[in-house]
Short mmCIF file of C-alpha atoms in Angstrom, two decimals:
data_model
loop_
_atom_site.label_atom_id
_atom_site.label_comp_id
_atom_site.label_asym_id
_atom_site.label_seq_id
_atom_site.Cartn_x
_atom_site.Cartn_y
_atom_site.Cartn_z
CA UNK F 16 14.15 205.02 -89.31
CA UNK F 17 14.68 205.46 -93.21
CA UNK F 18 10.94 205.85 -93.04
CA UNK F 19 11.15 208.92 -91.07
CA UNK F 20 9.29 207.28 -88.30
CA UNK F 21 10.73 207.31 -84.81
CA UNK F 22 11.06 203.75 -82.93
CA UNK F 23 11.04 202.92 -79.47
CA UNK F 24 12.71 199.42 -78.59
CA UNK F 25 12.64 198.16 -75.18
CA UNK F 26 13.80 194.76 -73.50
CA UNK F 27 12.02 192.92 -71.26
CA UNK F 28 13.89 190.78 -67.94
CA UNK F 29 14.48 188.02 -70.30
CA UNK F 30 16.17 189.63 -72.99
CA UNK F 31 13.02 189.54 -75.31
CA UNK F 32 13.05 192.61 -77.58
CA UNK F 33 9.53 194.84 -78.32
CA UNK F 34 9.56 197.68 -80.78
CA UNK F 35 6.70 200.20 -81.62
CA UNK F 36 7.12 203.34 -84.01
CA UNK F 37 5.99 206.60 -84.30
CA UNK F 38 5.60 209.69 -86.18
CA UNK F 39 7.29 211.95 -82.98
CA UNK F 40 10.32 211.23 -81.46
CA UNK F 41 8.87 212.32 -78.21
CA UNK F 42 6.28 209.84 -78.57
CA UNK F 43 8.39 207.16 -79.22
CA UNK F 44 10.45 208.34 -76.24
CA UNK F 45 7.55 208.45 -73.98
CA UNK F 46 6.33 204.73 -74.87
CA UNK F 47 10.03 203.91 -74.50
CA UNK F 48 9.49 205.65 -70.53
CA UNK F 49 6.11 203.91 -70.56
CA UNK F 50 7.39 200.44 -71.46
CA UNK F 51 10.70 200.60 -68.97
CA UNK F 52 8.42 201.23 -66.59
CA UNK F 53 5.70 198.71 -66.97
CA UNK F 54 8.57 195.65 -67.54
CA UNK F 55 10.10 197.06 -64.04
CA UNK F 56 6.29 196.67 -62.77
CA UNK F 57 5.70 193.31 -64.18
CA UNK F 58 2.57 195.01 -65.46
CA UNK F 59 3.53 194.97 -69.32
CA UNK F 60 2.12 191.83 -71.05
CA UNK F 61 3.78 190.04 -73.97
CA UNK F 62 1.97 190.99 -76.82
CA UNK F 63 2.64 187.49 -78.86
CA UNK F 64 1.53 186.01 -75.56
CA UNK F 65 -2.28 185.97 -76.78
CA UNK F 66 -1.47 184.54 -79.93
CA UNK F 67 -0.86 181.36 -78.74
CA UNK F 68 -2.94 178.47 -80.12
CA UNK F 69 -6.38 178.74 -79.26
CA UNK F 70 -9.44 179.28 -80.98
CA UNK F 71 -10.52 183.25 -80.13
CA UNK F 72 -14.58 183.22 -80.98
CA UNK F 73 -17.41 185.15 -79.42
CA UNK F 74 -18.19 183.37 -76.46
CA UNK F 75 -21.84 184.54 -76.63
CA UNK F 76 -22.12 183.74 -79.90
CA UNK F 77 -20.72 180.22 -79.61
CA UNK F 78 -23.53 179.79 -76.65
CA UNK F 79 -26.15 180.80 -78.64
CA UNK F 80 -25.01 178.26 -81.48
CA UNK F 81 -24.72 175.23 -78.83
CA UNK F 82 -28.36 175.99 -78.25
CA UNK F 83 -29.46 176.18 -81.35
CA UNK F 84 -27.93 173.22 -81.88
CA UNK F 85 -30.00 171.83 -79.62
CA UNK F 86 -27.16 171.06 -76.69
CA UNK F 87 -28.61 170.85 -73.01
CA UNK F 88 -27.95 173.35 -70.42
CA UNK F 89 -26.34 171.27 -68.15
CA UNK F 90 -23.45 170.30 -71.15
CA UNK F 91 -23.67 174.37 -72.50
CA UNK F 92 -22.39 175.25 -68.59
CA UNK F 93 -19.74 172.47 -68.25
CA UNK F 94 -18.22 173.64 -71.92
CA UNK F 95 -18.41 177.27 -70.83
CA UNK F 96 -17.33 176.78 -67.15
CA UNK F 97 -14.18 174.76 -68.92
CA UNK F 98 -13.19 177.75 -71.36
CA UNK F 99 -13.27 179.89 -68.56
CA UNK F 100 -11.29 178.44 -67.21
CA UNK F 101 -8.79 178.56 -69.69
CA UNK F 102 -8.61 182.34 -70.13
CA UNK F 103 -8.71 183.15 -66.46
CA UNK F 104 -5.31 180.86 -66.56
CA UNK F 105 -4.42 182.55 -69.99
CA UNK F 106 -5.21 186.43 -67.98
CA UNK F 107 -3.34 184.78 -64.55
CA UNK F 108 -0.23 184.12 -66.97
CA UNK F 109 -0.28 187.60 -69.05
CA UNK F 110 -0.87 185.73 -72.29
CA UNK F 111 -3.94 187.66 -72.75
CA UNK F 112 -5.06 190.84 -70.63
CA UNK F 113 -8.94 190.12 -70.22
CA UNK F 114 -10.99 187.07 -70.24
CA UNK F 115 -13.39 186.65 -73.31
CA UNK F 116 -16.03 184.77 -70.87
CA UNK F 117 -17.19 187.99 -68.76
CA UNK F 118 -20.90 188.63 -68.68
CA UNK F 119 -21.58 185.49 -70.47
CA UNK F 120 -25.67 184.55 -70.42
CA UNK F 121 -26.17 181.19 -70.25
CA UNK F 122 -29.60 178.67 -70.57
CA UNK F 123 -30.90 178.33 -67.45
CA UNK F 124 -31.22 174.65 -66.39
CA UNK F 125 -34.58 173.55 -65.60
CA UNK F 126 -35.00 172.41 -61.85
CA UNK F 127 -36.18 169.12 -62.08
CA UNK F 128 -38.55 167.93 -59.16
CA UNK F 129 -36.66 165.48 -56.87
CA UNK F 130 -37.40 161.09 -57.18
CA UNK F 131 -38.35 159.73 -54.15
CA UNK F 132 -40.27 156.29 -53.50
CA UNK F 133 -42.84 156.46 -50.88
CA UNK F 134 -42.50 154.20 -47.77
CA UNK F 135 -44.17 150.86 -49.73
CA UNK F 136 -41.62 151.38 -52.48
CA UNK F 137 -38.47 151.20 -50.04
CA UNK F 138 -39.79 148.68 -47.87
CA UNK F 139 -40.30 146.55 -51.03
CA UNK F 140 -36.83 147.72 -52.27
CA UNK F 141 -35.15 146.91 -48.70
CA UNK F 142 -36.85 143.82 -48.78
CA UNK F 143 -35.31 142.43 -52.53
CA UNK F 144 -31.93 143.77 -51.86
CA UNK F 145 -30.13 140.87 -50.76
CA UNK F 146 -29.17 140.63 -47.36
CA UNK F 147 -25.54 141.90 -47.29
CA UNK F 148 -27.08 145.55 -48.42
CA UNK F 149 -29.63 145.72 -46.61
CA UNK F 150 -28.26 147.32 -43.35
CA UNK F 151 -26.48 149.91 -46.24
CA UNK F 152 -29.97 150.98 -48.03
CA UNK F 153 -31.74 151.37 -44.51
CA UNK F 154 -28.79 153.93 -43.28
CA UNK F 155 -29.19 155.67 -46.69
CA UNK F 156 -33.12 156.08 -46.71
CA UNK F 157 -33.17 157.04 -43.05
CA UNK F 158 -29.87 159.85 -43.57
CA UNK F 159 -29.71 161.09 -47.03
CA UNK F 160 -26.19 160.50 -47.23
CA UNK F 161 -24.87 160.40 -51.08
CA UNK F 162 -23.55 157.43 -52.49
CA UNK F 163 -19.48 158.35 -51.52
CA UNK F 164 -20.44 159.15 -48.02
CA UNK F 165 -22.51 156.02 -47.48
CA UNK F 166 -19.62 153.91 -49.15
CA UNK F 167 -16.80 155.97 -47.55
CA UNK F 168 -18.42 155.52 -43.96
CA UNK F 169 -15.79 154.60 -41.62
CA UNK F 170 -16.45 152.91 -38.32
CA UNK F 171 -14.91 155.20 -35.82
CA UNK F 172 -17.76 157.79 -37.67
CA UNK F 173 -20.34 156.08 -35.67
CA UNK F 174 -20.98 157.02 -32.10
CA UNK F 175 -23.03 154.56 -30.38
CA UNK F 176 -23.53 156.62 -27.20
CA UNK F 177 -24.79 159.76 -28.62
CA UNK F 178 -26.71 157.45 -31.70
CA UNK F 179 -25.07 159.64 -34.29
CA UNK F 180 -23.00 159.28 -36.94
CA UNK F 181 -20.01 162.01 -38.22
CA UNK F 182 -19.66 162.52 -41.95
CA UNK F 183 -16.43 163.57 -42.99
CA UNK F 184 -14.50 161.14 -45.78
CA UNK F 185 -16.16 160.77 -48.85
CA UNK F 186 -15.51 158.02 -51.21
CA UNK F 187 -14.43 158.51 -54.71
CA UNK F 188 -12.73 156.79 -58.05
CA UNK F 189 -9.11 157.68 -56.62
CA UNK F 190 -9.90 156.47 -53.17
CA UNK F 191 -11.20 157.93 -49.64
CA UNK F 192 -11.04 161.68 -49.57
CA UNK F 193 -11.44 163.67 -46.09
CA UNK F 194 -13.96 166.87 -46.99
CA UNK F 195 -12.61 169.77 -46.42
CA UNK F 196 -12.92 171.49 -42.79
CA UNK F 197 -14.76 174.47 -43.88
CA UNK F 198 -17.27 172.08 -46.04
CA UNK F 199 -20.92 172.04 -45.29
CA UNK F 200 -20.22 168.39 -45.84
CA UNK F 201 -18.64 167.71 -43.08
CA UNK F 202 -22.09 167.62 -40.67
CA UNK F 203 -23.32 165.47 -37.68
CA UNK F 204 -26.21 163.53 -38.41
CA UNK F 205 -28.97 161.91 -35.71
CA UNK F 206 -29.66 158.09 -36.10
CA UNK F 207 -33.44 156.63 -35.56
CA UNK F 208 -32.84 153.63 -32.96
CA UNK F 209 -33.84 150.50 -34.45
CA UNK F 210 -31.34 152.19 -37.60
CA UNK F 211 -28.48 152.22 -34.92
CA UNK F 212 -29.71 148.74 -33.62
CA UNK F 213 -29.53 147.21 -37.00
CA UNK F 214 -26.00 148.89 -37.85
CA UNK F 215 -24.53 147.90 -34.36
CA UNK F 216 -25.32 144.26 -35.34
CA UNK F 217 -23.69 144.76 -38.99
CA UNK F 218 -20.32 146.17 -37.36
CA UNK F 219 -19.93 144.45 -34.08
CA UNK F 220 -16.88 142.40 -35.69
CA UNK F 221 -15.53 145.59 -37.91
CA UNK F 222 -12.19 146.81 -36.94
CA UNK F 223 -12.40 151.09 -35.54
CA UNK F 224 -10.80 152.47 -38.19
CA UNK F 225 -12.32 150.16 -40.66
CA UNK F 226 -14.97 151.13 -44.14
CA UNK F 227 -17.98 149.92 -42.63
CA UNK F 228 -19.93 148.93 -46.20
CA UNK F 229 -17.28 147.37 -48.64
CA UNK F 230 -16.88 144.25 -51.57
CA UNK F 231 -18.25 140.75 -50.21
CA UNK F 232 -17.39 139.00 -53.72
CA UNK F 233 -15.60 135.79 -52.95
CA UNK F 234 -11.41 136.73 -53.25
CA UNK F 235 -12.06 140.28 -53.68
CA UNK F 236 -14.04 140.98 -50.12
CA UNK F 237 -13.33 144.33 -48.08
CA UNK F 238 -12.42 146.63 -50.89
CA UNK F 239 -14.00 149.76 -51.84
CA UNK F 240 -17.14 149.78 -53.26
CA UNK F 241 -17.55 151.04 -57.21
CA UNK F 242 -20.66 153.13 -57.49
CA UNK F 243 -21.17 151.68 -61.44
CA UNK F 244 -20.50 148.00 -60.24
CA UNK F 245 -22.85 147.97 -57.11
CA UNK F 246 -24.86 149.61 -59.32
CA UNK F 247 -25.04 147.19 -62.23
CA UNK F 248 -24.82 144.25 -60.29
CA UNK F 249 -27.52 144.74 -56.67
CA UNK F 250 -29.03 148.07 -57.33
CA UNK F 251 -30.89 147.87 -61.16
CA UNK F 252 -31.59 144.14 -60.56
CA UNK F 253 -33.31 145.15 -57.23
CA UNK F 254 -35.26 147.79 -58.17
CA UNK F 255 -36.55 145.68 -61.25
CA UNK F 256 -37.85 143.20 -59.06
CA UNK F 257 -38.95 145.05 -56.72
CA UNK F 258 -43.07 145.19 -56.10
CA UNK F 259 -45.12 147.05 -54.11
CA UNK F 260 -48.92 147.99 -53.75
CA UNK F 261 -50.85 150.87 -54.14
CA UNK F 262 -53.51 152.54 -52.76
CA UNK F 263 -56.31 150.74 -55.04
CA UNK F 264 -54.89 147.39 -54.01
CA UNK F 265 -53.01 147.07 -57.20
CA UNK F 266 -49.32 145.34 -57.10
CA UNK F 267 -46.80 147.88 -59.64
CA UNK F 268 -43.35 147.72 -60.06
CA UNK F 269 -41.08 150.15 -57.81
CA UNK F 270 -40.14 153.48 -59.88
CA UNK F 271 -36.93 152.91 -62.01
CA UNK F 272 -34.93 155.38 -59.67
CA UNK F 273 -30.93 155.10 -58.75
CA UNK F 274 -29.36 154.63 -55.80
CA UNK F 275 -29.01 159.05 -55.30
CA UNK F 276 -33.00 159.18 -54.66
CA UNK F 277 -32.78 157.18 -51.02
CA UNK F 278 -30.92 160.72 -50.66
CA UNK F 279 -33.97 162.33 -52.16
CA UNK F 280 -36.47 160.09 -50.20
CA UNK F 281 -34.83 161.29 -46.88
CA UNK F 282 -35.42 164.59 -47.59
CA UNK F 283 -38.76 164.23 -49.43
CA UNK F 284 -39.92 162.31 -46.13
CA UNK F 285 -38.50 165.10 -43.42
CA UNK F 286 -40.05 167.52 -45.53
CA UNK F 287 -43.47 166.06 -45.45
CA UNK F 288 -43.72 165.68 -41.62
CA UNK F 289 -42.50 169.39 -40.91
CA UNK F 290 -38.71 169.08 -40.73
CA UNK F 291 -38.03 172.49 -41.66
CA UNK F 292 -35.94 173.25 -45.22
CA UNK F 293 -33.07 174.60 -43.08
CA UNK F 294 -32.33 171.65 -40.64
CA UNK F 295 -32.92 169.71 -44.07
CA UNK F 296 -30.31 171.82 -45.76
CA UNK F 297 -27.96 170.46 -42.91
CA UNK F 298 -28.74 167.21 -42.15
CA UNK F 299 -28.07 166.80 -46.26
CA UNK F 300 -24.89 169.23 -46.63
CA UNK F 301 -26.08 171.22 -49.20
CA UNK F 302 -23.77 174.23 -49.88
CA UNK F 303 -26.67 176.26 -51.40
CA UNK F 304 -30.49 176.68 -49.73
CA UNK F 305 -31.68 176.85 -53.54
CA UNK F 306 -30.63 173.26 -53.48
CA UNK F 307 -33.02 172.24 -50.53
CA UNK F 308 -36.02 174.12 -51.75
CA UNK F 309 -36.38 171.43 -54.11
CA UNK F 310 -38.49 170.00 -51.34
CA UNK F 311 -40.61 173.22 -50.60
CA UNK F 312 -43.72 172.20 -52.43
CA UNK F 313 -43.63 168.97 -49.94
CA UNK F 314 -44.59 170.74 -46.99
CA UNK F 315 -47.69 170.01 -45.22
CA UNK F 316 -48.77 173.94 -45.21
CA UNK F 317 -47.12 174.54 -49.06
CA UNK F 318 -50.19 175.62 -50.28
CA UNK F 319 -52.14 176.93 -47.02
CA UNK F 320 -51.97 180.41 -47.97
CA UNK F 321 -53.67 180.05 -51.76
CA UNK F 322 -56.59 177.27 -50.18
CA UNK F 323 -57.35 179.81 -47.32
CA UNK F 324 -57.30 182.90 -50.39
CA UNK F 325 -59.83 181.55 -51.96
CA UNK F 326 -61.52 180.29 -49.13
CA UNK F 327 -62.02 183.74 -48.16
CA UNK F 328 -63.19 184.60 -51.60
CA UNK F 329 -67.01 186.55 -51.27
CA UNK F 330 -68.56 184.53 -53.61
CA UNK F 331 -66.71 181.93 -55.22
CA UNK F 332 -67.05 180.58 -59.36
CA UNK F 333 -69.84 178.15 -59.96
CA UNK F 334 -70.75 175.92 -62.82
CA UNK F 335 -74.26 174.52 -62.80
CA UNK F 336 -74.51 170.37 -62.41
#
């Protein structure tokens, strides 16, 4: 080179040309080597690759900014899960060597304690839903199924013999979906009797391979349900009307929880009367235990331990009357 610098050029498979220079010639003839080599590999990356158009920050630092902006967990981990996303597909096609979203420390989200309605609050619940959903809400507080399991219930799913009931499509905005056969989803879940009494009665004229809970709107009847339209139009109306009464006598209005906490109430129920947190973790399909032991403080011995510590306590705190 006029500059008295020595280049090596190499070519890549597709005819794409990449030059570096140097002050050696055997330098530039060992990156040469080096580069051959690494095209011949498939191990040498385009170095224009990474420049395509795409905002390169500090991950961390655009976390920490989200949350000083006041942005909630829950949105900072979707936004962050999303850009990762991105790079891993951006490192998968060479266009950039290493993700910038490694060791990334995120808010943690606060645990929220599970909704559930005692048994007053669904009985006055099952009672205002109108009859059609009636059978529906009953399955749903006695199983915990979520709200595309209960609608995506088919009839062959329910065996009448063994009073049990197989979970395995799952109803969603693009239609019925099967679970996948290594899903904790996919489960086998006991039915109470007068449950299977009252849902032999609603499907006794349903065809086998037919969606047991679906549209009963005049013209439009036997189609899929829409988790925002039952919603809108027999859950919120329901649960707004519903009353109950409490343990002083006094008639209050049923707690302005969706549809997802009959799931809740299931498990907040089992819970209470000694189901253990691991058949509860099954009979629910959680993927993750952490999930279930929502429900720990529920248990009837939760707090035996601490009472029976300071039960034991020599001589215990007073205050004088």
């Amino acid at each position: 080179m006029k500059s008295g610098k020595w280049q090596a050029t190499v070519r890549n498979r597709t005819g794409d040309r990449f030059s570096e220079s140097f002050p050696l010639k055997a330098q530039a003839r060992a990156r040469g080597i080096e580069m051959e080599t690494q095209f011949a590999r498939g191990g040498m990356r385009d170095p224009r690759a990474g420049e395509t158009a795409f905002c390169r920050i500090d991950v961390q630092s655009w976390i920490r900014a989200l949350v000083e902006k006041g942005a909630g967990a829950a949105a900072i981990k979707r936004a962050c899960n999303l850009t990762s996303s991105i790079m891993r597909a951006a490192v998968d096609d060479d266009m950039i060597a290493v993700s910038p979203c490694r060791s990334i420390d995120l808010p943690k989200i606060a645990v929220k304690p599970p909704q559930w309605f005692t048994l007053d609050q669904a009985q006055s619940i099952l009672d205002e839903l109108p009859a059609a959903w009636r059978t529906m809400c009953l399955l749903g507080f006695y199983t915990g199924l979520r709200w595309g399991e209960l609608s995506g219930l088919h009839r062959h799913r329910i065996d009448q013999r063994r009073s049990r009931l197989f979970v395995a499509e799952v109803n969603t905005k693009s239609g019925i979906k099967e679970y996948p056969k290594s899903s904790k989803s996919r489960r086998e879940l006991p039915l109470p009797p007068h449950v299977l009494e009252v849902l032999e009665r609603h499907i006794h004229r349903t065809d086998r391979d037919a969606v047991v809970f679906t549209t009963i709107a005049k013209g439009r009847s036997g189609r899929l349900l829409a988790d925002s339209n039952w919603r809108r139009q027999t859950w919120w109306p329901t649960v707004e009307a519903a009353r109950y009464f409490d343990t002083d006598g006094e008639q209050r209005l049923v707690p302005h929880y969706p549809p997802h906490s009959m799931r809740h109430t299931c498990a907040s129920w089992l819970v209470q009367k000694g189901v253990s947190l691991y058949e509860v973790q099954h009979l629910l399909g959680h993927e993750s235990f952490q999930t279930t032991q929502r429900y720990a403080h529920l248990q009837p011995d939760a707090h035996k331990a601490v009472l029976g510590a300071w039960e034991r306590l020599d001589v215990p705190l007073t205050i004088a009357a």
